[in-house]
Amino acid sequence: MTTAIQARSGSALAEQVVFQQPVAVPEYRFFSAAVARVQRLSPTFLRLTLAGPELTGFGVGGADQRIKLVLSRDGGPVRGLLSDGPGWYQDYCALPDDRRPHLRTYTVRAARPHLGELDVDLVLHGVDDGSAGPAAGWAAAAVVGDPIVLLGPDRAGTGRAWGVEWAPPDDGSLFLAGDETAVPAISAIVESLPAGRRTIAVLEVPEAGDVLSLTLPPGIEVRWLVRGTRARGEALGPAVHAALCELGVAAPAAGVEPEDVDLDGGILWEVPETGADGCYAWLAGEAGMVKKLRRRLVRDLGVPRTSVAFMGYWRIGASEGS
């Protein structure tokens, strides 16, 4: 049994789910929808509202819930190529290369299953110079009525089975940091936090026009950093250090060297299995940048690995799945 409680209106998640009894692990299915609204939030960010009757059955999972957009490789319809249920991925991989749709992962910025709607904020990387990937290219050209298929859970719940990694302990301070690709998830998280929970979020965005207006509860602080012509993460590193010192997290002595991660041979995705003591930290964005932040926190600042979630959402020069 689940009890759904209505959250604030606006850009925060519209449904949060509180569980009184264990909920069965969801199955993943493909939902057919269409673009209902297009809103350019800034030079870098675009919000698409996706809507359709099938989305009334979408399983809301939490503030950083990941879904996959399914994008045609040849311009044709994709729904008839896809199967629902446990074997969907094997069936998907068995499709011919020239027909297999692109899958691209995004965060649910807001969910309104009672209306059959989801908001998805996309970063328009490469649109201006012609190097955009399939999702950014599709989003930049999207108009109301365009069809879209997405992959997500078929029932409400929370946890990794729902594509959710945000799992802080009940007490203690919170720290979040990321580049522009983490802005939708971090924005949804901070807007959903209870008032008075000591929280600092540090976000690095390409330009000043990308600083977004968020609805923040008291006690939640978001610090925006403009990258400009600097290298990705250059502004973020010192700001992360300063924020952790303010929160009393950084140890006076250096910590241990974290295990190296070969970004060419795998992904950087390390999330604590157990609750953290003190401050809980959550970092996401480009994998190379996150790897450097991981080393800085664990080795230089002595932050316990069990207190930090590190997620490499993407990697410069690589497409999803490569």
PDB file of C-alpha atoms in Angstrom:
ATOM      1  CA  MET A   1       0.000   0.000   0.000  1.00  0.00           C
ATOM      2  CA  THR A   2       1.221   3.497  -0.769  1.00  0.00           C
ATOM      3  CA  THR A   3       0.029   6.887   0.316  1.00  0.00           C
ATOM      4  CA  ALA A   4       0.683   9.762  -2.097  1.00  0.00           C
ATOM      5  CA  ILE A   5       1.025  13.272  -0.693  1.00  0.00           C
ATOM      6  CA  GLN A   6       0.787  16.412  -2.788  1.00  0.00           C
ATOM      7  CA  ALA A   7       3.935  18.575  -2.856  1.00  0.00           C
ATOM      8  CA  ARG A   8       4.327  22.256  -3.727  1.00  0.00           C
ATOM      9  CA  SER A   9       3.074  23.354  -7.093  1.00  0.00           C
ATOM     10  CA  GLY A  10       5.480  24.843  -9.616  1.00  0.00           C
ATOM     11  CA  SER A  11       8.681  23.199 -10.717  1.00  0.00           C
ATOM     12  CA  ALA A  12       9.123  20.841  -7.763  1.00  0.00           C
ATOM     13  CA  LEU A  13       8.054  17.227  -8.060  1.00  0.00           C
ATOM     14  CA  ALA A  14       4.302  17.189  -7.773  1.00  0.00           C
ATOM     15  CA  GLU A  15       4.091  13.743  -6.227  1.00  0.00           C
ATOM     16  CA  GLN A  16       6.158  12.355  -3.386  1.00  0.00           C
ATOM     17  CA  VAL A  17       5.425   8.827  -2.282  1.00  0.00           C
ATOM     18  CA  VAL A  18       5.524   7.664   1.321  1.00  0.00           C
ATOM     19  CA  PHE A  19       5.550   3.904   1.879  1.00  0.00           C
ATOM     20  CA  GLN A  20       3.795   2.148   4.701  1.00  0.00           C
ATOM     21  CA  GLN A  21       4.541  -1.359   3.411  1.00  0.00           C
ATOM     22  CA  PRO A  22       7.153  -2.767   1.016  1.00  0.00           C
ATOM     23  CA  VAL A  23       6.306  -2.135  -2.622  1.00  0.00           C
ATOM     24  CA  ALA A  24       6.957  -4.679  -5.349  1.00  0.00           C
ATOM     25  CA  VAL A  25       9.890  -3.929  -7.621  1.00  0.00           C
ATOM     26  CA  PRO A  26       8.512  -2.280 -10.758  1.00  0.00           C
ATOM     27  CA  GLU A  27       8.634  -3.537 -14.282  1.00  0.00           C
ATOM     28  CA  TYR A  28       9.863  -1.130 -16.908  1.00  0.00           C
ATOM     29  CA  ARG A  29       7.632  -0.269 -19.819  1.00  0.00           C
ATOM     30  CA  PHE A  30       7.535   2.136 -22.728  1.00  0.00           C
ATOM     31  CA  PHE A  31       5.110   5.053 -22.486  1.00  0.00           C
ATOM     32  CA  SER A  32       3.856   6.827 -25.589  1.00  0.00           C
ATOM     33  CA  ALA A  33       3.425  10.566 -25.136  1.00  0.00           C
ATOM     34  CA  ALA A  34       3.628  13.847 -27.008  1.00  0.00           C
ATOM     35  CA  VAL A  35       5.204  17.232 -26.406  1.00  0.00           C
ATOM     36  CA  ALA A  36       2.574  19.380 -24.680  1.00  0.00           C
ATOM     37  CA  ARG A  37       4.651  22.477 -23.841  1.00  0.00           C
ATOM     38  CA  VAL A  38       8.061  23.852 -24.792  1.00  0.00           C
ATOM     39  CA  GLN A  39       9.749  26.393 -22.500  1.00  0.00           C
ATOM     40  CA  ARG A  40      13.211  27.810 -23.080  1.00  0.00           C
ATOM     41  CA  LEU A  41      14.495  28.346 -19.540  1.00  0.00           C
ATOM     42  CA  SER A  42      17.876  29.831 -20.478  1.00  0.00           C
ATOM     43  CA  PRO A  43      20.479  29.733 -23.259  1.00  0.00           C
ATOM     44  CA  THR A  44      21.413  26.187 -22.158  1.00  0.00           C
ATOM     45  CA  PHE A  45      18.245  24.712 -20.634  1.00  0.00           C
ATOM     46  CA  LEU A  46      15.002  23.709 -22.343  1.00  0.00           C
ATOM     47  CA  ARG A  47      11.967  22.294 -20.532  1.00  0.00           C
ATOM     48  CA  LEU A  48       9.658  19.926 -22.353  1.00  0.00           C
ATOM     49  CA  THR A  49       6.345  18.895 -20.848  1.00  0.00           C
ATOM     50  CA  LEU A  50       5.453  15.420 -22.086  1.00  0.00           C
ATOM     51  CA  ALA A  51       1.844  14.338 -21.828  1.00  0.00           C
ATOM     52  CA  GLY A  52      -0.459  11.500 -22.720  1.00  0.00           C
ATOM     53  CA  PRO A  53      -2.997   9.086 -21.177  1.00  0.00           C
ATOM     54  CA  GLU A  54      -0.371   6.382 -20.718  1.00  0.00           C
ATOM     55  CA  LEU A  55       1.609   8.612 -18.338  1.00  0.00           C
ATOM     56  CA  THR A  56      -1.142   8.288 -15.716  1.00  0.00           C
ATOM     57  CA  GLY A  57       0.461   4.891 -15.117  1.00  0.00           C
ATOM     58  CA  PHE A  58       4.006   6.209 -14.765  1.00  0.00           C
ATOM     59  CA  GLY A  59       5.661   5.149 -11.500  1.00  0.00           C
ATOM     60  CA  VAL A  60       6.958   8.244  -9.695  1.00  0.00           C
ATOM     61  CA  GLY A  61      10.135   7.402  -7.786  1.00  0.00           C
ATOM     62  CA  GLY A  62      11.824  10.450  -6.274  1.00  0.00           C
ATOM     63  CA  ALA A  63      13.533  13.760  -6.812  1.00  0.00           C
ATOM     64  CA  ASP A  64      16.437  12.521  -8.974  1.00  0.00           C
ATOM     65  CA  GLN A  65      14.518   9.863 -10.886  1.00  0.00           C
ATOM     66  CA  ARG A  66      16.056   8.853 -14.206  1.00  0.00           C
ATOM     67  CA  ILE A  67      14.098   7.854 -17.304  1.00  0.00           C
ATOM     68  CA  LYS A  68      15.142   7.140 -20.859  1.00  0.00           C
ATOM     69  CA  LEU A  69      13.902   8.986 -23.930  1.00  0.00           C
ATOM     70  CA  VAL A  70      13.583   6.767 -26.984  1.00  0.00           C
ATOM     71  CA  LEU A  71      14.590   8.542 -30.188  1.00  0.00           C
ATOM     72  CA  SER A  72      14.201   7.291 -33.713  1.00  0.00           C
ATOM     73  CA  ARG A  73      17.372   6.581 -35.651  1.00  0.00           C
ATOM     74  CA  ASP A  74      15.760   6.911 -39.080  1.00  0.00           C
ATOM     75  CA  GLY A  75      12.872   9.316 -38.445  1.00  0.00           C
ATOM     76  CA  GLY A  76      10.252   6.567 -38.343  1.00  0.00           C
ATOM     77  CA  PRO A  77       7.971   5.569 -35.438  1.00  0.00           C
ATOM     78  CA  VAL A  78       9.633   3.567 -32.657  1.00  0.00           C
ATOM     79  CA  ARG A  79       6.795   2.196 -30.503  1.00  0.00           C
ATOM     80  CA  GLY A  80       6.225  -0.844 -32.710  1.00  0.00           C
ATOM     81  CA  LEU A  81       9.889  -1.832 -32.361  1.00  0.00           C
ATOM     82  CA  LEU A  82       9.791  -2.079 -28.562  1.00  0.00           C
ATOM     83  CA  SER A  83       8.544  -4.651 -26.079  1.00  0.00           C
ATOM     84  CA  ASP A  84       7.589  -4.119 -22.441  1.00  0.00           C
ATOM     85  CA  GLY A  85       8.513  -6.238 -19.457  1.00  0.00           C
ATOM     86  CA  PRO A  86      11.676  -7.929 -18.162  1.00  0.00           C
ATOM     87  CA  GLY A  87      12.972  -8.837 -21.616  1.00  0.00           C
ATOM     88  CA  TRP A  88      12.747  -5.366 -23.127  1.00  0.00           C
ATOM     89  CA  TYR A  89      16.506  -4.792 -23.227  1.00  0.00           C
ATOM     90  CA  GLN A  90      17.340  -8.091 -24.886  1.00  0.00           C
ATOM     91  CA  ASP A  91      14.675  -7.412 -27.512  1.00  0.00           C
ATOM     92  CA  TYR A  92      15.992  -3.888 -27.981  1.00  0.00           C
ATOM     93  CA  CYS A  93      19.582  -5.108 -28.472  1.00  0.00           C
ATOM     94  CA  ALA A  94      18.395  -7.674 -31.026  1.00  0.00           C
ATOM     95  CA  LEU A  95      17.079  -4.951 -33.347  1.00  0.00           C
ATOM     96  CA  PRO A  96      19.160  -4.217 -36.475  1.00  0.00           C
ATOM     97  CA  ASP A  97      21.698  -1.451 -35.924  1.00  0.00           C
ATOM     98  CA  ASP A  98      20.045   0.841 -38.442  1.00  0.00           C
ATOM     99  CA  ARG A  99      16.635   0.525 -36.751  1.00  0.00           C
ATOM    100  CA  ARG A 100      17.559   0.330 -33.067  1.00  0.00           C
ATOM    101  CA  PRO A 101      16.410   3.641 -31.490  1.00  0.00           C
ATOM    102  CA  HIS A 102      18.714   5.840 -29.457  1.00  0.00           C
ATOM    103  CA  LEU A 103      18.218   5.678 -25.671  1.00  0.00           C
ATOM    104  CA  ARG A 104      19.177   8.788 -23.740  1.00  0.00           C
ATOM    105  CA  THR A 105      18.902   9.190 -19.964  1.00  0.00           C
ATOM    106  CA  TYR A 106      17.305  12.251 -18.369  1.00  0.00           C
ATOM    107  CA  THR A 107      15.926  13.309 -14.995  1.00  0.00           C
ATOM    108  CA  VAL A 108      12.234  13.779 -14.301  1.00  0.00           C
ATOM    109  CA  ARG A 109      12.118  17.431 -13.258  1.00  0.00           C
ATOM    110  CA  ALA A 110       8.475  17.212 -12.206  1.00  0.00           C
ATOM    111  CA  ALA A 111       5.821  14.514 -12.359  1.00  0.00           C
ATOM    112  CA  ARG A 112       2.049  14.959 -12.455  1.00  0.00           C
ATOM    113  CA  PRO A 113       0.701  11.448 -13.077  1.00  0.00           C
ATOM    114  CA  HIS A 114      -2.809  12.533 -12.148  1.00  0.00           C
ATOM    115  CA  LEU A 115      -2.620  14.773 -15.242  1.00  0.00           C
ATOM    116  CA  GLY A 116      -0.598  12.357 -17.341  1.00  0.00           C
ATOM    117  CA  GLU A 117       2.356  14.809 -17.499  1.00  0.00           C
ATOM    118  CA  LEU A 118       6.114  14.834 -16.949  1.00  0.00           C
ATOM    119  CA  ASP A 119       8.525  17.765 -17.183  1.00  0.00           C
ATOM    120  CA  VAL A 120      12.010  17.021 -18.502  1.00  0.00           C
ATOM    121  CA  ASP A 121      14.747  19.689 -18.542  1.00  0.00           C
ATOM    122  CA  LEU A 122      17.351  19.142 -21.254  1.00  0.00           C
ATOM    123  CA  VAL A 123      20.784  20.651 -21.793  1.00  0.00           C
ATOM    124  CA  LEU A 124      21.213  21.847 -25.380  1.00  0.00           C
ATOM    125  CA  HIS A 125      24.821  20.797 -25.801  1.00  0.00           C
ATOM    126  CA  GLY A 126      26.211  21.268 -29.288  1.00  0.00           C
ATOM    127  CA  VAL A 127      23.088  22.750 -30.872  1.00  0.00           C
ATOM    128  CA  ASP A 128      24.752  25.966 -31.989  1.00  0.00           C
ATOM    129  CA  ASP A 129      27.836  24.356 -33.545  1.00  0.00           C
ATOM    130  CA  GLY A 130      26.112  21.352 -35.110  1.00  0.00           C
ATOM    131  CA  SER A 131      27.617  18.767 -32.751  1.00  0.00           C
ATOM    132  CA  ALA A 132      24.406  18.025 -30.829  1.00  0.00           C
ATOM    133  CA  GLY A 133      23.563  14.447 -30.003  1.00  0.00           C
ATOM    134  CA  PRO A 134      20.225  12.860 -30.913  1.00  0.00           C
ATOM    135  CA  ALA A 135      18.392  14.043 -27.775  1.00  0.00           C
ATOM    136  CA  ALA A 136      19.597  17.650 -27.798  1.00  0.00           C
ATOM    137  CA  GLY A 137      18.978  17.890 -31.531  1.00  0.00           C
ATOM    138  CA  TRP A 138      15.467  16.505 -31.199  1.00  0.00           C
ATOM    139  CA  ALA A 139      14.649  18.740 -28.217  1.00  0.00           C
ATOM    140  CA  ALA A 140      15.913  21.911 -29.902  1.00  0.00           C
ATOM    141  CA  ALA A 141      13.551  21.297 -32.828  1.00  0.00           C
ATOM    142  CA  ALA A 142      10.603  19.987 -30.788  1.00  0.00           C
ATOM    143  CA  VAL A 143       7.173  21.560 -31.173  1.00  0.00           C
ATOM    144  CA  VAL A 144       3.889  20.897 -29.460  1.00  0.00           C
ATOM    145  CA  GLY A 145       2.384  17.673 -30.723  1.00  0.00           C
ATOM    146  CA  ASP A 146       5.648  15.896 -31.547  1.00  0.00           C
ATOM    147  CA  PRO A 147       5.425  12.233 -30.471  1.00  0.00           C
ATOM    148  CA  ILE A 148       7.921  10.764 -28.016  1.00  0.00           C
ATOM    149  CA  VAL A 149       8.362   7.431 -26.277  1.00  0.00           C
ATOM    150  CA  LEU A 150       9.967   7.117 -22.865  1.00  0.00           C
ATOM    151  CA  LEU A 151      11.015   4.202 -20.690  1.00  0.00           C
ATOM    152  CA  GLY A 152      10.144   4.161 -16.999  1.00  0.00           C
ATOM    153  CA  PRO A 153       8.682   2.126 -14.123  1.00  0.00           C
ATOM    154  CA  ASP A 154       5.076   1.026 -14.061  1.00  0.00           C
ATOM    155  CA  ARG A 155       4.327   1.718 -10.397  1.00  0.00           C
ATOM    156  CA  ALA A 156       5.203   4.248  -7.730  1.00  0.00           C
ATOM    157  CA  GLY A 157       8.043   3.547  -5.320  1.00  0.00           C
ATOM    158  CA  THR A 158      11.538   4.708  -4.518  1.00  0.00           C
ATOM    159  CA  GLY A 159      15.097   3.441  -4.646  1.00  0.00           C
ATOM    160  CA  ARG A 160      17.434   2.246  -7.355  1.00  0.00           C
ATOM    161  CA  ALA A 161      14.796   0.054  -8.974  1.00  0.00           C
ATOM    162  CA  TRP A 162      13.024   3.325  -9.818  1.00  0.00           C
ATOM    163  CA  GLY A 163      16.175   5.041 -11.112  1.00  0.00           C
ATOM    164  CA  VAL A 164      16.669   6.999  -7.880  1.00  0.00           C
ATOM    165  CA  GLU A 165      20.027   7.455  -6.133  1.00  0.00           C
ATOM    166  CA  TRP A 166      19.210  10.293  -3.712  1.00  0.00           C
ATOM    167  CA  ALA A 167      18.949   8.551  -0.343  1.00  0.00           C
ATOM    168  CA  PRO A 168      20.201  10.836   2.455  1.00  0.00           C
ATOM    169  CA  PRO A 169      19.996   9.903   6.133  1.00  0.00           C
ATOM    170  CA  ASP A 170      17.259  11.441   8.210  1.00  0.00           C
ATOM    171  CA  ASP A 171      19.632  13.773  10.050  1.00  0.00           C
ATOM    172  CA  GLY A 172      22.729  15.814   9.301  1.00  0.00           C
ATOM    173  CA  SER A 173      23.686  18.424   6.752  1.00  0.00           C
ATOM    174  CA  LEU A 174      23.496  17.927   2.990  1.00  0.00           C
ATOM    175  CA  PHE A 175      25.817  18.931   0.189  1.00  0.00           C
ATOM    176  CA  LEU A 176      25.246  18.693  -3.571  1.00  0.00           C
ATOM    177  CA  ALA A 177      27.388  19.728  -6.523  1.00  0.00           C
ATOM    178  CA  GLY A 178      27.371  19.296 -10.274  1.00  0.00           C
ATOM    179  CA  ASP A 179      27.670  20.797 -13.718  1.00  0.00           C
ATOM    180  CA  GLU A 180      24.765  21.787 -15.951  1.00  0.00           C
ATOM    181  CA  THR A 181      23.779  18.176 -16.620  1.00  0.00           C
ATOM    182  CA  ALA A 182      23.125  17.731 -12.890  1.00  0.00           C
ATOM    183  CA  VAL A 183      21.103  20.955 -12.568  1.00  0.00           C
ATOM    184  CA  PRO A 184      17.681  19.312 -13.216  1.00  0.00           C
ATOM    185  CA  ALA A 185      18.245  16.595 -10.594  1.00  0.00           C
ATOM    186  CA  ILE A 186      19.771  18.900  -7.990  1.00  0.00           C
ATOM    187  CA  SER A 187      17.046  21.506  -8.573  1.00  0.00           C
ATOM    188  CA  ALA A 188      14.328  18.903  -7.998  1.00  0.00           C
ATOM    189  CA  ILE A 189      16.111  17.611  -4.896  1.00  0.00           C
ATOM    190  CA  VAL A 190      16.615  20.982  -3.179  1.00  0.00           C
ATOM    191  CA  GLU A 191      13.065  22.100  -3.901  1.00  0.00           C
ATOM    192  CA  SER A 192      11.749  18.918  -2.256  1.00  0.00           C
ATOM    193  CA  LEU A 193      13.764  19.218   0.973  1.00  0.00           C
ATOM    194  CA  PRO A 194      12.138  20.049   4.299  1.00  0.00           C
ATOM    195  CA  ALA A 195      12.612  23.550   5.654  1.00  0.00           C
ATOM    196  CA  GLY A 196      15.493  23.945   8.053  1.00  0.00           C
ATOM    197  CA  ARG A 197      17.676  21.100   6.763  1.00  0.00           C
ATOM    198  CA  ARG A 198      21.161  22.648   6.478  1.00  0.00           C
ATOM    199  CA  THR A 199      22.009  22.264   2.803  1.00  0.00           C
ATOM    200  CA  ILE A 200      24.447  23.803   0.353  1.00  0.00           C
ATOM    201  CA  ALA A 201      24.305  23.074  -3.380  1.00  0.00           C
ATOM    202  CA  VAL A 202      26.971  24.308  -5.798  1.00  0.00           C
ATOM    203  CA  LEU A 203      26.139  24.362  -9.507  1.00  0.00           C
ATOM    204  CA  GLU A 204      28.440  25.241 -12.405  1.00  0.00           C
ATOM    205  CA  VAL A 205      26.717  26.449 -15.583  1.00  0.00           C
ATOM    206  CA  PRO A 206      28.088  27.699 -18.916  1.00  0.00           C
ATOM    207  CA  GLU A 207      26.941  31.328 -18.728  1.00  0.00           C
ATOM    208  CA  ALA A 208      25.240  33.867 -16.504  1.00  0.00           C
ATOM    209  CA  GLY A 209      21.905  33.486 -18.275  1.00  0.00           C
ATOM    210  CA  ASP A 210      21.756  29.860 -17.099  1.00  0.00           C
ATOM    211  CA  VAL A 211      21.237  30.803 -13.442  1.00  0.00           C
ATOM    212  CA  LEU A 212      17.702  29.546 -12.821  1.00  0.00           C
ATOM    213  CA  SER A 213      15.096  30.700 -10.328  1.00  0.00           C
ATOM    214  CA  LEU A 214      14.289  27.948  -7.828  1.00  0.00           C
ATOM    215  CA  THR A 215      11.683  27.713  -5.074  1.00  0.00           C
ATOM    216  CA  LEU A 216      13.819  26.949  -2.029  1.00  0.00           C
ATOM    217  CA  PRO A 217      12.646  26.129   1.492  1.00  0.00           C
ATOM    218  CA  PRO A 218      14.296  28.054   4.361  1.00  0.00           C
ATOM    219  CA  GLY A 219      17.772  26.759   5.179  1.00  0.00           C
ATOM    220  CA  ILE A 220      18.543  25.567   1.652  1.00  0.00           C
ATOM    221  CA  GLU A 221      21.287  27.491  -0.180  1.00  0.00           C
ATOM    222  CA  VAL A 222      22.188  27.190  -3.871  1.00  0.00           C
ATOM    223  CA  ARG A 223      25.387  28.789  -5.169  1.00  0.00           C
ATOM    224  CA  TRP A 224      25.660  29.295  -8.913  1.00  0.00           C
ATOM    225  CA  LEU A 225      29.044  29.441 -10.635  1.00  0.00           C
ATOM    226  CA  VAL A 226      29.487  30.704 -14.207  1.00  0.00           C
ATOM    227  CA  ARG A 227      32.082  28.703 -16.132  1.00  0.00           C
ATOM    228  CA  GLY A 228      32.592  31.151 -18.982  1.00  0.00           C
ATOM    229  CA  THR A 229      35.858  30.396 -20.773  1.00  0.00           C
ATOM    230  CA  ARG A 230      37.309  28.314 -17.934  1.00  0.00           C
ATOM    231  CA  ALA A 231      37.688  24.542 -18.107  1.00  0.00           C
ATOM    232  CA  ARG A 232      34.780  22.447 -16.874  1.00  0.00           C
ATOM    233  CA  GLY A 233      34.988  22.037 -13.112  1.00  0.00           C
ATOM    234  CA  GLU A 234      37.671  24.694 -12.626  1.00  0.00           C
ATOM    235  CA  ALA A 235      35.273  26.975 -10.741  1.00  0.00           C
ATOM    236  CA  LEU A 236      33.531  24.081  -9.026  1.00  0.00           C
ATOM    237  CA  GLY A 237      36.573  22.623  -7.251  1.00  0.00           C
ATOM    238  CA  PRO A 238      37.392  25.575  -4.945  1.00  0.00           C
ATOM    239  CA  ALA A 239      33.700  26.233  -4.290  1.00  0.00           C
ATOM    240  CA  VAL A 240      33.171  22.622  -3.238  1.00  0.00           C
ATOM    241  CA  HIS A 241      36.128  22.869  -0.876  1.00  0.00           C
ATOM    242  CA  ALA A 242      34.822  26.078   0.679  1.00  0.00           C
ATOM    243  CA  ALA A 243      31.292  24.743   1.135  1.00  0.00           C
ATOM    244  CA  LEU A 244      32.461  21.544   2.817  1.00  0.00           C
ATOM    245  CA  CYS A 245      34.615  23.562   5.191  1.00  0.00           C
ATOM    246  CA  GLU A 246      31.572  25.685   6.067  1.00  0.00           C
ATOM    247  CA  LEU A 247      29.574  22.538   6.765  1.00  0.00           C
ATOM    248  CA  GLY A 248      32.348  21.235   8.990  1.00  0.00           C
ATOM    249  CA  VAL A 249      32.897  18.173   6.815  1.00  0.00           C
ATOM    250  CA  ALA A 250      36.446  18.609   5.547  1.00  0.00           C
ATOM    251  CA  ALA A 251      38.934  16.833   7.804  1.00  0.00           C
ATOM    252  CA  PRO A 252      42.047  18.704   8.998  1.00  0.00           C
ATOM    253  CA  ALA A 253      44.261  15.901   7.642  1.00  0.00           C
ATOM    254  CA  ALA A 254      44.293  14.318   4.203  1.00  0.00           C
ATOM    255  CA  GLY A 255      42.304  11.156   3.646  1.00  0.00           C
ATOM    256  CA  VAL A 256      43.077   8.004   1.694  1.00  0.00           C
ATOM    257  CA  GLU A 257      43.600   7.760  -2.057  1.00  0.00           C
ATOM    258  CA  PRO A 258      40.366   6.490  -3.622  1.00  0.00           C
ATOM    259  CA  GLU A 259      40.458   3.523  -5.957  1.00  0.00           C
ATOM    260  CA  ASP A 260      41.115   4.712  -9.494  1.00  0.00           C
ATOM    261  CA  VAL A 261      38.346   4.465 -12.086  1.00  0.00           C
ATOM    262  CA  ASP A 262      39.212   3.845 -15.733  1.00  0.00           C
ATOM    263  CA  LEU A 263      36.704   6.047 -17.517  1.00  0.00           C
ATOM    264  CA  ASP A 264      37.506   4.396 -20.857  1.00  0.00           C
ATOM    265  CA  GLY A 265      36.693   0.973 -19.472  1.00  0.00           C
ATOM    266  CA  GLY A 266      33.744   1.728 -17.228  1.00  0.00           C
ATOM    267  CA  ILE A 267      31.613   4.361 -15.572  1.00  0.00           C
ATOM    268  CA  LEU A 268      32.081   6.351 -12.389  1.00  0.00           C
ATOM    269  CA  TRP A 269      29.023   5.522 -10.325  1.00  0.00           C
ATOM    270  CA  GLU A 270      29.581   5.005  -6.616  1.00  0.00           C
ATOM    271  CA  VAL A 271      26.661   5.380  -4.226  1.00  0.00           C
ATOM    272  CA  PRO A 272      26.838   4.473  -0.512  1.00  0.00           C
ATOM    273  CA  GLU A 273      24.765   1.469   0.480  1.00  0.00           C
ATOM    274  CA  THR A 274      24.340   2.605   4.072  1.00  0.00           C
ATOM    275  CA  GLY A 275      23.362   5.860   5.732  1.00  0.00           C
ATOM    276  CA  ALA A 276      26.087   8.433   6.288  1.00  0.00           C
ATOM    277  CA  ASP A 277      27.052   9.985   9.576  1.00  0.00           C
ATOM    278  CA  GLY A 278      27.227  13.778   9.636  1.00  0.00           C
ATOM    279  CA  CYS A 279      27.032  15.295   6.159  1.00  0.00           C
ATOM    280  CA  TYR A 280      25.706  13.444   3.127  1.00  0.00           C
ATOM    281  CA  ALA A 281      27.193  14.593  -0.191  1.00  0.00           C
ATOM    282  CA  TRP A 282      25.879  13.988  -3.717  1.00  0.00           C
ATOM    283  CA  LEU A 283      27.970  14.885  -6.805  1.00  0.00           C
ATOM    284  CA  ALA A 284      27.071  14.386 -10.456  1.00  0.00           C
ATOM    285  CA  GLY A 285      27.992  15.568 -13.934  1.00  0.00           C
ATOM    286  CA  GLU A 286      30.660  14.900 -16.545  1.00  0.00           C
ATOM    287  CA  ALA A 287      32.615  11.814 -15.486  1.00  0.00           C
ATOM    288  CA  GLY A 288      36.106  13.331 -15.734  1.00  0.00           C
ATOM    289  CA  MET A 289      35.047  16.294 -13.622  1.00  0.00           C
ATOM    290  CA  VAL A 290      33.342  14.066 -11.048  1.00  0.00           C
ATOM    291  CA  LYS A 291      36.451  11.861 -10.849  1.00  0.00           C
ATOM    292  CA  LYS A 292      38.556  14.922  -9.922  1.00  0.00           C
ATOM    293  CA  LEU A 293      36.011  16.043  -7.327  1.00  0.00           C
ATOM    294  CA  ARG A 294      35.931  12.513  -5.904  1.00  0.00           C
ATOM    295  CA  ARG A 295      39.703  12.564  -5.457  1.00  0.00           C
ATOM    296  CA  ARG A 296      39.547  16.017  -3.889  1.00  0.00           C
ATOM    297  CA  LEU A 297      36.902  15.043  -1.352  1.00  0.00           C
ATOM    298  CA  VAL A 298      38.220  11.630  -0.378  1.00  0.00           C
ATOM    299  CA  ARG A 299      41.977  12.182  -0.595  1.00  0.00           C
ATOM    300  CA  ASP A 300      42.518  15.898   0.013  1.00  0.00           C
ATOM    301  CA  LEU A 301      39.653  16.706   2.378  1.00  0.00           C
ATOM    302  CA  GLY A 302      39.357  13.377   4.172  1.00  0.00           C
ATOM    303  CA  VAL A 303      35.639  12.940   3.495  1.00  0.00           C
ATOM    304  CA  PRO A 304      34.617   9.284   4.063  1.00  0.00           C
ATOM    305  CA  ARG A 305      33.612   7.478   0.890  1.00  0.00           C
ATOM    306  CA  THR A 306      30.597   6.139   2.761  1.00  0.00           C
ATOM    307  CA  SER A 307      29.272   9.706   2.990  1.00  0.00           C
ATOM    308  CA  VAL A 308      29.451  10.623  -0.704  1.00  0.00           C
ATOM    309  CA  ALA A 309      27.558   9.580  -3.827  1.00  0.00           C
ATOM    310  CA  PHE A 310      29.535  10.136  -7.066  1.00  0.00           C
ATOM    311  CA  MET A 311      27.793   9.814 -10.435  1.00  0.00           C
ATOM    312  CA  GLY A 312      29.341  10.348 -13.846  1.00  0.00           C
ATOM    313  CA  TYR A 313      26.300  11.189 -15.946  1.00  0.00           C
ATOM    314  CA  TRP A 314      28.245  11.488 -19.190  1.00  0.00           C
ATOM    315  CA  ARG A 315      31.761  11.662 -20.600  1.00  0.00           C
ATOM    316  CA  ILE A 316      33.233  14.183 -23.017  1.00  0.00           C
ATOM    317  CA  GLY A 317      33.747  12.552 -26.399  1.00  0.00           C
ATOM    318  CA  ALA A 318      31.545   9.515 -25.705  1.00  0.00           C
ATOM    319  CA  SER A 319      27.890   8.854 -26.451  1.00  0.00           C
ATOM    320  CA  GLU A 320      25.621   7.057 -24.000  1.00  0.00           C
ATOM    321  CA  GLY A 321      26.203   3.324 -24.096  1.00  0.00           C
ATOM    322  CA  SER A 322      29.658   3.587 -25.666  1.00  0.00           C
TER     323      SER A 322
END
